[in-house]
Amino acid sequence: KRTVVDMMPRLAQFSPEMFFRSYFNSCTEFLLSIVSSKEETDKVAGFSALGMILSELPDPKLVTPFVSKVLSAISANLNNRKQFCFESITCLSQLSMTVSSSDVPNAVWDDLLPTIFLAGLNEQVTKAASTLERNVPSRTREIQIMLLQLLTFII
């Protein structure tokens, strides 16, 4: 199972046209089932593969049917402090590179952004914040404030 998950982004990069035409929907459903399951063993690989595939999309319209499911899986993971997976933060930032910020309701950003920063200050959070700031310009100020608050808390 893990090998299949690890191979999916490589296949998308190797032959993007064929992958997205023939396999994208089934692969995305499969990865969503992994990241949404209660079983934690493959979530890291699942979120990582999902994010890489989403960032390779040749046509952003392909992801439209999956946006709410991806955001739900990310939200569920970010709110699960016992079995938290940092790759969900990276997956969110990669999703933001693909979809328009207007495709994600404001209420979703209101819920997701604060939970990202609860993960503390680390490389994944700062990279995701930088990517989100570029791709979701309506939330730039909010992201900057949250990063400053996090820095102030650490100092």
Coordinates of N, CA, C and O in Angstrom, one line a residue:
K1 N 0.8 -1.2 0.0 CA 0.0 0.0 0.0 C 0.9 1.3 0.0 O 0.6 2.2 -0.8
R2 N 1.9 1.2 0.9 CA 2.8 2.4 1.0 C 3.5 2.7 -0.3 O 3.7 3.8 -0.8
T3 N 3.9 1.6 -1.0 CA 4.7 1.7 -2.3 C 3.8 2.3 -3.3 O 4.2 3.2 -4.1
V4 N 2.5 1.9 -3.4 CA 1.6 2.5 -4.3 C 1.4 4.0 -4.1 O 1.4 4.8 -5.0
V5 N 1.2 4.3 -2.8 CA 1.1 5.8 -2.5 C 2.3 6.6 -2.9 O 2.2 7.7 -3.5
D6 N 3.5 6.0 -2.6 CA 4.7 6.7 -2.9 C 4.9 6.9 -4.5 O 5.5 7.8 -4.9
M7 N 4.4 5.9 -5.2 CA 4.6 6.0 -6.7 C 3.6 7.0 -7.4 O 3.9 7.4 -8.5
M8 N 2.5 7.3 -6.8 CA 1.5 8.1 -7.5 C 2.0 9.5 -7.9 O 1.9 9.9 -9.1
P9 N 2.7 10.2 -7.0 CA 3.2 11.5 -7.5 C 4.3 11.4 -8.6 O 4.4 12.2 -9.5
R10 N 5.1 10.3 -8.5 CA 6.1 10.1 -9.5 C 5.5 9.8 -10.9 O 6.0 10.3 -11.9
L11 N 4.4 9.1 -10.9 CA 3.7 8.8 -12.1 C 3.1 10.1 -12.7 O 3.1 10.3 -13.9
A12 N 2.6 10.9 -11.8 CA 2.0 12.2 -12.2 C 3.1 13.1 -12.9 O 2.8 13.8 -13.8
Q13 N 4.3 13.0 -12.3 CA 5.4 13.8 -12.9 C 5.9 13.2 -14.1 O 6.3 13.9 -15.1
F14 N 6.0 11.9 -14.2 CA 6.6 11.2 -15.3 C 5.7 11.4 -16.6 O 6.2 11.7 -17.7
S15 N 4.4 11.2 -16.5 CA 3.5 11.3 -17.6 C 2.2 12.1 -17.2 O 1.2 11.5 -17.0
P16 N 2.4 13.4 -17.0 CA 1.3 14.2 -16.5 C 0.0 14.1 -17.3 O -1.1 13.9 -16.7
E17 N 0.1 14.2 -18.6 CA -1.1 14.2 -19.4 C -1.9 12.9 -19.3 O -3.1 12.9 -19.0
M18 N -1.2 11.8 -19.3 CA -1.9 10.5 -19.2 C -2.4 10.3 -17.8 O -3.5 9.8 -17.5
F19 N -1.6 10.6 -16.8 CA -2.0 10.5 -15.4 C -3.3 11.2 -15.1 O -4.2 10.7 -14.5
F20 N -3.3 12.5 -15.5 CA -4.4 13.3 -15.1 C -5.7 13.0 -16.0 O -6.8 13.1 -15.5
R21 N -5.5 12.5 -17.1 CA -6.6 12.0 -18.0 C -7.2 10.7 -17.5 O -8.4 10.5 -17.4
S22 N -6.3 9.8 -17.1 CA -6.8 8.4 -16.8 C -6.8 8.0 -15.3 O -7.6 7.2 -15.0
Y23 N -5.9 8.6 -14.5 CA -5.8 8.0 -13.2 C -6.0 9.0 -12.0 O -6.1 8.6 -10.9
F24 N -6.1 10.3 -12.4 CA -6.2 11.3 -11.3 C -7.4 11.1 -10.4 O -7.2 11.1 -9.1
N25 N -8.6 10.9 -10.9 CA -9.8 10.7 -10.0 C -9.7 9.5 -9.1 O -9.9 9.7 -7.9
S26 N -9.3 8.4 -9.6 CA -9.2 7.2 -8.8 C -8.1 7.3 -7.8 O -8.2 6.9 -6.6
C27 N -7.0 7.9 -8.2 CA -5.8 8.1 -7.2 C -6.2 9.1 -6.1 O -5.9 8.8 -5.0
T28 N -6.9 10.1 -6.5 CA -7.3 11.1 -5.5 C -8.3 10.5 -4.5 O -8.1 10.7 -3.3
E29 N -9.2 9.8 -5.0 CA -10.2 9.1 -4.1 C -9.4 8.1 -3.1 O -9.7 8.1 -1.9
F30 N -8.5 7.4 -3.7 CA -7.7 6.4 -2.9 C -6.9 7.2 -1.8 O -6.9 6.8 -0.6
L31 N -6.3 8.3 -2.2 CA -5.5 9.0 -1.2 C -6.4 9.7 -0.2 O -6.0 9.7 1.0
L32 N -7.5 10.2 -0.6 CA -8.5 10.7 0.4 C -9.0 9.7 1.4 O -9.1 10.0 2.6
S33 N -9.1 8.5 0.9 CA -9.5 7.4 1.8 C -8.5 7.1 2.9 O -8.7 6.8 4.0
I34 N -7.2 7.2 2.5 CA -6.1 7.0 3.4 C -6.0 8.2 4.4 O -5.9 7.9 5.6
V35 N -6.0 9.4 3.9 CA -5.9 10.5 4.9 C -7.1 10.8 5.7 O -7.0 11.4 6.8
S36 N -8.2 10.2 5.3 CA -9.5 10.4 6.1 C -9.7 9.2 7.1 O -10.6 9.3 7.9
S37 N -8.9 8.2 7.0 CA -9.2 7.0 7.8 C -8.7 7.2 9.2 O -7.9 8.1 9.5
K38 N -9.1 6.4 10.1 CA -8.7 6.4 11.5 C -7.3 5.8 11.6 O -6.6 6.1 12.6
E39 N -6.9 5.0 10.7 CA -5.6 4.3 10.7 C -4.5 5.4 10.4 O -4.6 6.1 9.4
E40 N -3.6 5.5 11.3 CA -2.6 6.6 11.2 C -1.3 6.2 10.4 O -0.5 7.0 10.0
T41 N -1.2 4.9 10.1 CA 0.1 4.4 9.6 C 0.5 5.1 8.2 O 1.7 5.3 8.0
D42 N -0.4 5.3 7.4 CA -0.1 5.8 6.0 C -0.5 7.3 5.8 O -0.4 7.8 4.7
K43 N -0.9 8.0 6.8 CA -1.4 9.4 6.7 C -0.3 10.3 6.2 O -0.5 11.1 5.3
V44 N 0.9 10.1 6.7 CA 2.0 11.0 6.3 C 2.3 10.9 4.8 O 2.3 11.8 4.1
A45 N 2.4 9.6 4.3 CA 2.6 9.4 2.9 C 1.4 9.8 2.1 O 1.6 10.4 1.0
G46 N 0.2 9.6 2.6 CA -1.0 10.0 1.9 C -1.1 11.5 1.7 O -1.4 12.0 0.6
F47 N -0.9 12.3 2.7 CA -1.0 13.8 2.6 C 0.2 14.3 1.7 O 0.0 15.2 0.9
S48 N 1.3 13.7 1.9 CA 2.5 14.1 1.0 C 2.2 13.8 -0.4 O 2.4 14.7 -1.3
A49 N 1.7 12.6 -0.8 CA 1.4 12.3 -2.2 C 0.3 13.1 -2.7 O 0.4 13.6 -3.8
L50 N -0.8 13.3 -1.9 CA -1.9 14.2 -2.3 C -1.4 15.6 -2.7 O -1.8 16.1 -3.7
G51 N -0.6 16.2 -1.8 CA -0.1 17.5 -2.0 C 0.7 17.6 -3.3 O 0.6 18.6 -4.0
M52 N 1.6 16.6 -3.4 CA 2.5 16.7 -4.6 C 1.6 16.5 -5.9 O 1.9 17.2 -6.9
I53 N 0.7 15.7 -5.9 CA -0.2 15.5 -7.1 C -1.0 16.8 -7.4 O -1.1 17.3 -8.5
L54 N -1.5 17.4 -6.3 CA -2.3 18.6 -6.5 C -1.5 19.7 -7.0 O -1.9 20.6 -7.8
S55 N -0.2 19.8 -6.6 CA 0.7 20.9 -7.1 C 1.1 20.7 -8.6 O 1.6 21.6 -9.2
E56 N 0.9 19.5 -9.1 CA 1.2 19.2 -10.5 C 0.1 19.3 -11.5 O 0.3 19.1 -12.7
L57 N -1.1 19.7 -11.0 CA -2.3 19.7 -11.8 C -2.1 20.6 -13.0 O -1.8 21.8 -12.9
P58 N -2.3 20.1 -14.3 CA -2.2 21.0 -15.4 C -3.4 21.9 -15.6 O -3.4 22.9 -16.2
D59 N -4.6 21.5 -15.0 CA -5.8 22.2 -15.1 C -6.5 22.3 -13.8 O -6.9 21.2 -13.3
P60 N -6.5 23.4 -13.1 CA -7.1 23.5 -11.8 C -8.5 23.1 -11.7 O -9.0 22.7 -10.6
K61 N -9.2 23.0 -12.8 CA -10.6 22.6 -12.7 C -10.7 21.1 -12.4 O -11.8 20.7 -11.9
L62 N -9.7 20.4 -12.6 CA -9.7 18.9 -12.2 C -9.9 18.7 -10.7 O -10.5 17.7 -10.3
V63 N -9.4 19.6 -9.9 CA -9.5 19.4 -8.5 C -10.8 19.9 -7.9 O -11.2 19.5 -6.8
T64 N -11.6 20.6 -8.6 CA -12.9 21.2 -8.1 C -13.7 20.2 -7.4 O -14.2 20.4 -6.3
P65 N -14.0 19.0 -7.9 CA -14.8 18.0 -7.2 C -14.2 17.5 -5.9 O -15.0 17.0 -5.1
F66 N -13.0 17.7 -5.7 CA -12.3 17.2 -4.5 C -11.9 18.2 -3.5 O -11.5 17.8 -2.4
V67 N -12.1 19.5 -3.8 CA -11.6 20.5 -2.9 C -12.2 20.4 -1.5 O -11.5 20.4 -0.5
S68 N -13.5 20.2 -1.4 CA -14.2 20.1 -0.1 C -13.7 18.9 0.7 O -13.5 18.9 1.9
K69 N -13.5 17.8 0.0 CA -13.1 16.6 0.7 C -11.6 16.7 1.2 O -11.3 16.3 2.3
V70 N -10.8 17.3 0.3 CA -9.4 17.6 0.8 C -9.3 18.5 2.0 O -8.7 18.2 2.9
L71 N -10.1 19.6 1.9 CA -10.1 20.5 3.0 C -10.7 19.9 4.3 O -10.2 20.1 5.4
S72 N -11.7 19.0 4.1 CA -12.2 18.3 5.3 C -11.2 17.4 5.9 O -11.1 17.3 7.2
A73 N -10.4 16.7 5.1 CA -9.4 15.8 5.6 C -8.3 16.6 6.3 O -7.8 16.2 7.4
I74 N -7.9 17.7 5.7 CA -6.9 18.6 6.3 C -7.4 19.1 7.7 O -6.7 19.1 8.7
S75 N -8.6 19.6 7.7 CA -9.2 20.2 8.9 C -9.3 19.1 10.0 O -8.9 19.4 11.2
A76 N -9.7 17.9 9.7 CA -9.8 16.9 10.7 C -8.5 16.5 11.2 O -8.3 16.3 12.5
N77 N -7.5 16.5 10.4 CA -6.1 16.2 10.9 C -5.6 17.4 11.8 O -5.0 17.1 12.8
L78 N -5.8 18.6 11.3 CA -5.2 19.7 12.1 C -5.9 19.8 13.5 O -5.3 20.3 14.4
N79 N -7.1 19.4 13.6 CA -7.8 19.5 14.8 C -7.6 18.2 15.7 O -8.1 18.2 16.8
N80 N -6.9 17.3 15.2 CA -6.6 16.0 16.0 C -5.2 16.2 16.6 O -4.2 15.8 16.0
R81 N -5.1 16.7 17.7 CA -3.8 17.0 18.3 C -3.0 15.8 18.8 O -1.8 15.8 19.0
K82 N -3.8 14.7 19.0 CA -3.1 13.4 19.5 C -2.4 12.7 18.3 O -1.3 12.1 18.6
Q83 N -2.9 12.8 17.1 CA -2.3 12.1 16.0 C -2.1 13.1 14.8 O -2.5 12.8 13.7
F84 N -1.5 14.2 15.1 CA -1.3 15.3 14.2 C -0.2 14.9 13.1 O 0.8 14.3 13.4
C85 N -0.5 15.3 11.9 CA 0.4 15.0 10.8 C 0.8 16.3 10.1 O 0.0 16.9 9.5
F86 N 2.1 16.7 10.2 CA 2.5 18.0 9.6 C 2.4 18.0 8.1 O 2.2 19.1 7.6
E87 N 2.3 16.9 7.5 CA 2.2 16.9 6.0 C 0.8 17.5 5.6 O 0.7 17.9 4.4
S88 N -0.1 17.5 6.5 CA -1.4 18.1 6.1 C -1.3 19.6 5.9 O -2.0 20.2 5.0
I89 N -0.4 20.2 6.6 CA -0.1 21.6 6.4 C 0.5 21.9 5.1 O 0.1 22.8 4.3
T90 N 1.5 21.0 4.7 CA 2.1 21.1 3.4 C 1.1 20.9 2.3 O 1.1 21.6 1.3
C91 N 0.2 19.9 2.5 CA -0.8 19.6 1.5 C -1.7 20.8 1.3 O -2.1 21.1 0.2
L92 N -2.1 21.5 2.4 CA -2.9 22.7 2.3 C -2.2 23.8 1.4 O -2.8 24.4 0.6
S93 N -1.0 24.0 1.7 CA -0.2 25.0 0.9 C -0.1 24.6 -0.5 O -0.2 25.5 -1.4
Q94 N 0.1 23.3 -0.8 CA 0.1 22.9 -2.2 C -1.2 23.0 -2.9 O -1.3 23.3 -4.1
L95 N -2.3 22.8 -2.1 CA -3.7 23.0 -2.7 C -3.9 24.4 -3.0 O -4.5 24.7 -4.0
S96 N -3.3 25.3 -2.2 CA -3.5 26.8 -2.4 C -2.8 27.2 -3.7 O -3.2 28.2 -4.3
M97 N -1.8 26.4 -4.2 CA -1.1 26.8 -5.4 C -2.0 26.4 -6.6 O -1.8 26.9 -7.7
T98 N -2.9 25.5 -6.4 CA -3.8 25.0 -7.5 C -5.1 25.7 -7.6 O -5.5 26.1 -8.7
V99 N -5.8 25.9 -6.5 CA -7.1 26.5 -6.5 C -7.0 28.0 -6.3 O -6.1 28.5 -5.6
S100 N -8.0 28.7 -6.8 CA -8.1 30.1 -6.5 C -8.6 30.3 -5.1 O -9.4 29.5 -4.5
S101 N -8.1 31.3 -4.4 CA -8.5 31.5 -3.0 C -10.0 31.8 -2.9 O -10.5 31.5 -1.8
S102 N -10.6 32.2 -4.0 CA -12.0 32.4 -3.9 C -12.8 31.1 -4.0 O -14.0 31.1 -3.7
D103 N -12.1 30.0 -4.4 CA -12.8 28.7 -4.4 C -13.0 28.1 -3.0 O -13.7 27.1 -2.8
V104 N -12.2 28.7 -2.1 CA -12.3 28.2 -0.7 C -13.1 29.2 0.1 O -12.7 30.4 0.2
P105 N -14.2 28.8 0.7 CA -15.0 29.8 1.5 C -14.2 30.4 2.6 O -13.3 29.8 3.2
N106 N -14.5 31.7 2.9 CA -13.8 32.4 4.0 C -13.9 31.7 5.3 O -12.9 31.7 6.1
A107 N -15.0 31.0 5.6 CA -15.2 30.3 6.9 C -14.1 29.2 7.0 O -13.6 28.9 8.1
V108 N -13.8 28.6 5.9 CA -12.8 27.5 5.9 C -11.4 28.1 6.3 O -10.7 27.5 7.1
W109 N -11.1 29.2 5.6 CA -9.8 29.8 6.0 C -9.8 30.3 7.5 O -8.8 30.2 8.1
D110 N -10.9 30.8 7.9 CA -11.0 31.2 9.3 C -10.8 30.0 10.3 O -10.2 30.2 11.4
D111 N -11.2 28.8 9.9 CA -11.0 27.7 10.8 C -9.5 27.1 10.6 O -8.9 26.7 11.6
L112 N -9.0 27.1 9.4 CA -7.8 26.4 9.1 C -6.5 27.2 9.5 O -5.6 26.6 10.1
L113 N -6.5 28.5 9.2 CA -5.3 29.2 9.5 C -4.8 29.2 10.9 O -3.7 28.9 11.2
P114 N -5.7 29.5 11.9 CA -5.2 29.4 13.3 C -4.7 28.1 13.7 O -3.7 28.0 14.5
T115 N -5.3 27.0 13.2 CA -4.9 25.6 13.6 C -3.5 25.3 13.1 O -2.8 24.5 13.7
I116 N -3.2 25.9 11.9 CA -1.8 25.6 11.4 C -0.8 26.1 12.3 O 0.2 25.5 12.6
F117 N -1.0 27.3 12.9 CA 0.0 27.9 13.8 C 0.1 27.3 15.1 O 1.0 27.6 15.9
L118 N -0.9 26.5 15.5 CA -0.9 25.8 16.8 C 0.2 24.7 16.7 O 0.6 24.2 17.8
A119 N 0.7 24.4 15.5 CA 1.7 23.3 15.4 C 3.1 23.9 15.8 O 4.1 23.1 15.8
G120 N 3.2 25.2 16.1 CA 4.4 25.7 16.5 C 5.2 26.3 15.4 O 4.8 26.2 14.2
L121 N 6.4 26.8 15.7 CA 7.2 27.4 14.7 C 8.2 26.3 14.2 O 9.1 25.9 15.0
N122 N 8.1 25.8 13.0 CA 9.0 24.8 12.4 C 9.0 25.1 10.9 O 8.3 25.9 10.4
E123 N 9.9 24.3 10.3 CA 10.1 24.6 8.8 C 8.8 24.4 8.0 O 8.6 25.2 7.1
Q124 N 8.1 23.4 8.3 CA 6.9 23.1 7.5 C 5.8 24.2 7.7 O 5.2 24.6 6.7
V125 N 5.7 24.7 8.9 CA 4.7 25.8 9.1 C 5.2 27.1 8.4 O 4.4 27.8 7.8
T126 N 6.5 27.4 8.5 CA 6.9 28.7 7.9 C 6.9 28.6 6.4 O 6.5 29.6 5.7
K127 N 7.2 27.4 5.8 CA 7.1 27.3 4.3 C 5.6 27.4 3.9 O 5.3 28.0 2.9
A128 N 4.8 26.7 4.6 CA 3.3 26.7 4.3 C 2.8 28.2 4.4 O 2.0 28.6 3.6
A129 N 3.2 28.9 5.5 CA 2.7 30.3 5.7 C 3.2 31.1 4.5 O 2.4 31.9 4.0
S130 N 4.4 30.9 4.1 CA 4.9 31.7 2.9 C 4.1 31.4 1.6 O 3.8 32.3 0.9
T131 N 3.9 30.1 1.4 CA 3.1 29.7 0.2 C 1.7 30.2 0.3 O 1.1 30.8 -0.7
L132 N 1.1 30.1 1.5 CA -0.3 30.6 1.6 C -0.4 32.1 1.5 O -1.3 32.6 0.9
E133 N 0.6 32.8 2.0 CA 0.6 34.2 1.9 C 0.6 34.7 0.4 O -0.1 35.6 0.0
R134 N 1.4 34.0 -0.4 CA 1.5 34.3 -1.9 C 0.2 33.9 -2.6 O -0.2 34.6 -3.5
N135 N -0.4 32.8 -2.2 CA -1.5 32.3 -3.0 C -2.9 32.6 -2.5 O -3.9 32.4 -3.2
V136 N -2.9 33.2 -1.3 CA -4.2 33.6 -0.7 C -4.0 35.0 -0.2 O -3.9 35.3 1.0
P137 N -3.9 36.0 -1.2 CA -3.6 37.3 -0.8 C -4.6 38.0 0.1 O -4.2 38.9 0.9
S138 N -5.8 37.5 0.1 CA -6.8 38.1 1.0 C -6.5 37.8 2.5 O -7.0 38.5 3.4
R139 N -5.6 36.9 2.8 CA -5.3 36.5 4.1 C -3.9 36.8 4.5 O -3.4 36.4 5.6
T140 N -3.2 37.6 3.7 CA -1.8 37.9 3.9 C -1.6 38.6 5.3 O -0.7 38.2 6.1
R141 N -2.4 39.6 5.6 CA -2.2 40.3 6.9 C -2.5 39.4 8.1 O -1.7 39.4 9.0
E142 N -3.5 38.5 8.0 CA -3.8 37.6 9.0 C -2.6 36.6 9.2 O -2.3 36.3 10.4
I143 N -2.1 36.1 8.2 CA -0.9 35.2 8.3 C 0.3 35.8 8.9 O 0.9 35.3 9.8
Q144 N 0.6 37.1 8.5 CA 1.7 37.8 9.1 C 1.5 38.0 10.6 O 2.4 37.8 11.4
I145 N 0.3 38.4 11.0 CA 0.0 38.6 12.4 C 0.2 37.3 13.2 O 0.8 37.3 14.3
M146 N -0.3 36.2 12.6 CA -0.2 34.9 13.3 C 1.3 34.5 13.5 O 1.7 34.0 14.5
L147 N 2.1 34.7 12.4 CA 3.5 34.4 12.5 C 4.2 35.3 13.6 O 5.0 34.8 14.4
L148 N 3.9 36.6 13.6 CA 4.5 37.5 14.6 C 4.1 37.1 16.0 O 4.9 37.1 16.9
Q149 N 2.8 36.7 16.2 CA 2.3 36.2 17.5 C 3.1 35.0 17.9 O 3.5 34.8 19.1
L150 N 3.3 34.1 17.0 CA 4.0 32.9 17.3 C 5.5 33.2 17.7 O 6.0 32.6 18.6
L151 N 6.1 34.1 17.0 CA 7.5 34.5 17.3 C 7.5 35.2 18.7 O 8.4 34.9 19.4
T152 N 6.6 36.0 18.9 CA 6.5 36.7 20.2 C 6.3 35.7 21.4 O 7.0 35.8 22.4
F153 N 5.5 34.7 21.1 CA 5.3 33.7 22.1 C 6.6 32.9 22.4 O 6.9 32.6 23.6
I154 N 7.4 32.6 21.4 CA 8.6 31.9 21.6 C 9.7 32.7 22.3 O 10.4 32.2 23.1
I155 N 9.8 34.0 21.9 CA 10.7 34.9 22.5 C 10.4 35.2 23.9 O 11.0 35.1 24.9

